[in-house]
Tab-separated table of C-alpha atoms in Angstrom:
chain	number	residue	atom	x	y	z
A	1	LYS	CA	10.258	66.274	69.840
A	2	GLN	CA	12.370	64.743	72.585
A	3	GLU	CA	14.781	62.018	71.564
A	4	VAL	CA	16.869	59.979	73.960
A	5	THR	CA	19.971	58.116	72.842
A	6	GLN	CA	22.011	55.622	74.809
A	7	ILE	CA	25.564	54.607	74.037
A	8	PRO	CA	26.816	51.941	73.833
A	9	ALA	CA	23.979	49.648	72.813
A	10	ALA	CA	25.785	46.717	74.398
A	11	LEU	CA	28.710	46.377	76.742
A	12	SER	CA	30.561	43.336	78.060
A	13	VAL	CA	33.043	43.723	80.908
A	14	PRO	CA	34.901	41.465	83.337
A	15	GLU	CA	33.748	41.340	86.921
A	16	GLY	CA	35.166	44.080	89.133
A	17	GLU	CA	35.513	46.686	86.419
A	18	ASN	CA	34.131	50.191	86.819
A	19	LEU	CA	31.977	51.288	83.903
A	20	VAL	CA	30.028	54.227	82.523
A	21	LEU	CA	26.797	54.200	80.568
A	22	ASN	CA	25.870	57.264	78.561
A	23	CYS	CA	22.541	58.915	77.843
A	24	SER	CA	21.873	62.013	75.768
A	25	PHE	CA	18.640	63.878	75.120
A	26	THR	CA	17.825	66.489	72.516
A	27	ASP	CA	15.501	68.807	74.462
A	28	SER	CA	17.112	70.178	77.620
A	29	ALA	CA	13.752	71.292	79.037
A	30	ILE	CA	13.331	68.272	81.232
A	31	TYR	CA	11.684	67.925	84.612
A	32	ASN	CA	13.736	64.941	85.679
A	33	LEU	CA	15.782	62.030	84.397
A	34	GLN	CA	15.483	58.468	85.571
A	35	TRP	CA	17.650	55.384	85.186
A	36	PHE	CA	15.957	51.991	85.157
A	37	ARG	CA	17.133	48.431	85.112
A	38	GLN	CA	15.308	45.797	83.068
A	39	ASP	CA	16.009	42.100	83.504
A	40	PRO	CA	15.029	39.665	80.720
A	41	GLY	CA	11.325	38.936	80.800
A	42	LYS	CA	10.813	41.241	83.750
A	43	GLY	CA	9.526	44.730	84.378
A	44	LEU	CA	11.461	47.884	85.087
A	45	THR	CA	13.152	48.695	88.349
A	46	SER	CA	13.880	52.341	89.063
A	47	LEU	CA	17.506	52.839	90.067
A	48	LEU	CA	18.010	56.573	90.364
A	49	LEU	CA	15.901	59.680	89.797
A	50	ILE	CA	17.608	63.026	89.210
A	51	GLN	CA	15.589	66.213	89.366
A	52	SER	CA	16.486	68.856	86.788
A	53	SER	CA	17.955	71.075	89.510
A	54	GLN	CA	20.298	68.326	90.709
A	55	ARG	CA	23.696	67.352	89.348
A	56	GLU	CA	23.940	63.800	90.612
A	57	GLN	CA	22.419	61.052	92.677
A	58	THR	CA	24.083	58.099	94.356
A	59	SER	CA	22.799	54.753	95.528
A	60	GLY	CA	25.284	52.155	96.667
A	61	ARG	CA	27.650	51.366	93.801
A	62	LEU	CA	25.628	53.485	91.389
A	63	ASN	CA	26.153	57.147	90.648
A	64	ALA	CA	24.161	59.092	88.082
A	65	SER	CA	25.082	62.554	86.888
A	66	LEU	CA	23.078	65.084	84.943
A	67	ASP	CA	24.246	67.959	82.767
A	68	LYS	CA	20.960	69.446	81.685
A	69	SER	CA	22.420	72.222	79.548
A	70	SER	CA	24.394	69.819	77.384
A	71	GLY	CA	21.675	67.182	77.381
A	72	ARG	CA	23.741	64.416	78.929
A	73	SER	CA	23.591	61.955	81.774
A	74	THR	CA	25.917	59.184	82.818
A	75	LEU	CA	25.394	56.155	85.002
A	76	TYR	CA	28.550	55.013	86.747
A	77	ILE	CA	28.676	51.485	88.142
A	78	ALA	CA	31.547	50.736	90.466
A	79	ALA	CA	33.077	47.302	90.995
A	80	SER	CA	30.673	45.577	88.622
A	81	GLN	CA	29.252	42.159	89.514
A	82	PRO	CA	27.638	39.423	87.393
A	83	GLY	CA	24.335	40.305	89.060
A	84	ASP	CA	24.534	43.726	87.424
A	85	SER	CA	23.965	42.083	84.041
A	86	ALA	CA	20.762	43.606	82.650
A	87	THR	CA	19.540	46.267	80.260
A	88	TYR	CA	19.828	49.800	81.600
A	89	LEU	CA	17.309	52.343	80.389
A	90	CYS	CA	17.471	56.099	80.609
A	91	ALA	CA	14.214	58.090	80.516
A	92	VAL	CA	13.315	61.775	80.721
A	93	TRP	CA	10.181	63.599	81.754
A	94	ARG	CA	9.493	66.822	79.933
A	95	GLU	CA	9.165	70.062	81.796
A	96	THR	CA	5.984	71.271	80.179
A	97	SER	CA	2.781	69.597	79.100
A	98	GLY	CA	4.336	66.276	79.835
A	99	SER	CA	2.427	63.152	80.511
A	100	ARG	CA	4.924	60.484	79.700
A	101	LEU	CA	8.491	59.290	80.064
A	102	THR	CA	10.606	59.241	76.900
A	103	PHE	CA	12.968	56.288	76.931
A	104	GLY	CA	16.247	55.541	75.263
A	105	GLU	CA	16.729	52.142	73.673
A	106	GLY	CA	18.914	50.930	76.476
A	107	THR	CA	22.389	49.562	77.051
A	108	GLN	CA	22.614	45.798	77.442
A	109	LEU	CA	25.289	45.106	80.046
A	110	THR	CA	26.973	41.753	80.568
A	111	VAL	CA	29.378	41.327	83.468
A	112	ASN	CA	31.459	38.201	83.072
A	113	PRO	CA	32.640	36.271	86.144
B	1	ASN	CA	1.442	46.645	99.557
B	2	ALA	CA	1.115	45.109	96.124
B	3	GLY	CA	2.821	46.838	93.266
B	4	VAL	CA	1.444	47.395	89.790
B	5	MET	CA	-0.196	44.173	88.717
B	6	GLN	CA	-0.502	43.204	85.084
B	7	ASN	CA	-2.206	40.162	83.697
B	8	PRO	CA	-1.836	37.999	81.919
B	9	ARG	CA	1.961	37.854	81.916
B	10	HIS	CA	1.954	36.076	78.583
B	11	LEU	CA	-0.752	36.149	75.966
B	12	VAL	CA	-0.852	34.269	72.695
B	13	ARG	CA	-3.318	35.261	70.014
B	14	ARG	CA	-3.858	34.338	66.391
B	15	ARG	CA	-4.084	37.017	63.754
B	16	GLY	CA	-7.504	38.644	63.763
B	17	GLN	CA	-8.310	37.861	67.401
B	18	GLU	CA	-8.712	40.393	70.170
B	19	ALA	CA	-6.217	40.932	72.977
B	20	ARG	CA	-7.163	42.394	76.352
B	21	LEU	CA	-4.408	43.441	78.713
B	22	ARG	CA	-5.187	44.378	82.292
B	23	CYS	CA	-3.404	46.661	84.704
B	24	SER	CA	-4.205	47.270	88.358
B	25	PRO	CA	-2.306	50.312	89.630
B	26	MET	CA	-0.658	50.534	93.003
B	27	LYS	CA	-3.017	51.189	95.866
B	28	GLY	CA	-3.835	54.867	96.045
B	29	HIS	CA	-2.645	55.631	92.510
B	30	SER	CA	-5.125	57.133	90.107
B	31	HIS	CA	-2.849	57.719	87.101
B	32	VAL	CA	-2.049	54.940	84.654
B	33	TYR	CA	0.338	54.936	81.706
B	34	TRP	CA	0.736	52.284	79.037
B	35	TYR	CA	3.988	51.739	77.148
B	36	ARG	CA	4.911	49.318	74.383
B	37	GLN	CA	8.297	47.729	73.853
B	38	LEU	CA	8.786	46.226	70.428
B	39	PRO	CA	11.569	43.660	69.997
B	40	GLU	CA	15.013	45.265	70.153
B	41	GLU	CA	13.503	48.702	70.813
B	42	GLY	CA	13.003	50.994	73.775
B	43	LEU	CA	9.717	51.627	75.511
B	44	LYS	CA	7.337	53.938	73.686
B	45	PHE	CA	4.532	55.818	75.373
B	46	MET	CA	1.041	54.883	74.268
B	47	VAL	CA	-1.581	56.439	76.518
B	48	TYR	CA	-2.093	58.193	79.843
B	49	LEU	CA	-5.330	57.772	81.758
B	50	GLN	CA	-6.897	58.899	84.955
B	51	LYS	CA	-10.036	57.361	86.384
B	52	GLU	CA	-12.715	57.450	83.662
B	53	ASN	CA	-10.659	59.837	81.513
B	54	ILE	CA	-8.143	59.532	78.722
B	55	ILE	CA	-5.717	62.400	79.225
B	56	ASP	CA	-3.195	61.798	76.452
B	57	GLU	CA	-3.488	59.132	73.774
B	58	SER	CA	-1.009	60.646	71.354
B	59	GLY	CA	1.087	57.473	71.321
B	60	MET	CA	-1.744	55.112	70.471
B	61	PRO	CA	-2.050	53.703	66.964
B	62	LYS	CA	-5.060	55.276	65.285
B	63	GLU	CA	-6.841	52.030	64.613
B	64	ARG	CA	-7.567	48.817	66.535
B	65	PHE	CA	-6.153	50.060	69.851
B	66	SER	CA	-8.197	51.447	72.729
B	67	ALA	CA	-7.719	51.957	76.443
B	68	GLU	CA	-9.937	52.594	79.409
B	69	PHE	CA	-9.627	53.085	83.141
B	70	PRO	CA	-13.080	52.710	84.658
B	71	LYS	CA	-14.183	54.014	88.003
B	72	GLU	CA	-14.025	50.487	89.368
B	73	GLY	CA	-11.592	47.819	88.253
B	74	PRO	CA	-8.343	47.694	86.335
B	75	SER	CA	-7.227	49.645	83.334
B	76	ILE	CA	-7.690	47.729	80.092
B	77	LEU	CA	-5.656	47.999	76.909
B	78	ARG	CA	-7.613	46.429	74.088
B	79	ILE	CA	-6.207	45.463	70.710
B	80	GLN	CA	-8.703	44.374	68.102
B	81	GLN	CA	-7.889	42.195	65.102
B	82	VAL	CA	-4.298	41.667	66.160
B	83	VAL	CA	-1.537	41.420	63.575
B	84	ARG	CA	1.981	40.002	63.913
B	85	GLY	CA	3.400	43.509	64.275
B	86	ASP	CA	1.495	43.868	67.553
B	87	SER	CA	3.771	41.271	69.149
B	88	ALA	CA	5.544	43.142	71.904
B	89	ALA	CA	5.824	43.622	75.634
B	90	TYR	CA	3.199	45.989	76.998
B	91	PHE	CA	4.027	47.720	80.250
B	92	CYS	CA	1.745	49.593	82.567
B	93	ALA	CA	2.917	52.169	85.085
B	94	SER	CA	1.070	54.056	87.756
B	95	SER	CA	1.687	57.164	89.780
B	96	GLY	CA	-0.023	59.168	92.431
B	97	GLY	CA	0.474	62.476	90.662
B	98	THR	CA	0.794	63.956	87.229
B	99	ARG	CA	4.448	64.750	87.145
B	100	GLY	CA	6.271	61.587	86.234
B	101	PRO	CA	8.382	61.114	89.326
B	102	ASN	CA	7.860	57.767	90.895
B	103	GLN	CA	6.126	56.011	88.071
B	104	TYR	CA	6.000	52.413	89.189
B	105	PHE	CA	6.048	49.766	86.490
B	106	GLY	CA	4.376	46.413	86.291
B	107	ALA	CA	6.123	43.284	85.045
B	108	GLY	CA	4.489	43.618	81.634
B	109	THR	CA	2.363	41.473	79.374
B	110	ARG	CA	4.149	39.760	76.535
B	111	LEU	CA	1.856	39.433	73.570
B	112	SER	CA	2.689	36.964	70.847
B	113	VAL	CA	0.625	36.977	67.677
B	114	LEU	CA	0.813	33.795	65.632
């Protein structure tokens, strides 16, 4: 059974700081890994999708890496802004017989002005 | 091009009532997934449907919960005889294929059971 863990559960940083969010998964047989952002009372916004054959993906100030063999991914946010405050969710799609995303519990990020 | 539409956004029910949550997938998508997010928890898969078929319902509670995706109209998640523990945010996602990439999520329905 796939389990996804995110550390830390909450993080508070001053504006401008670079930060790293961590995600680990127990079953390395994944098809892809996806990072989402969730704002309070809102739905999920996909940030980055990494295929299992890829090592990283970048979008603007965001960079996600994937080490499939060790079951780890990181989301790097450069020059954080108050608008980055949200919950960040990591999710994996299994390689075989999969029909769903397995989510971690998220990291709640607060960027203080 | 409208995204995944869920309604209602907020739903209040008393214990024992029925809750019906609706999800209209993105145009051209024929795969629908329902997830539940309990307070202070991550999203948990409930059910995966294609038009007129339930493909995987392994995440659905055995009793009181059912889902459908008819040939015409939205997908419906139905909860009978709601209890306080059903209070949660219910999210629907849709995709154009079976393999997870590019699952697009709706804004969710927040169910409160009094």
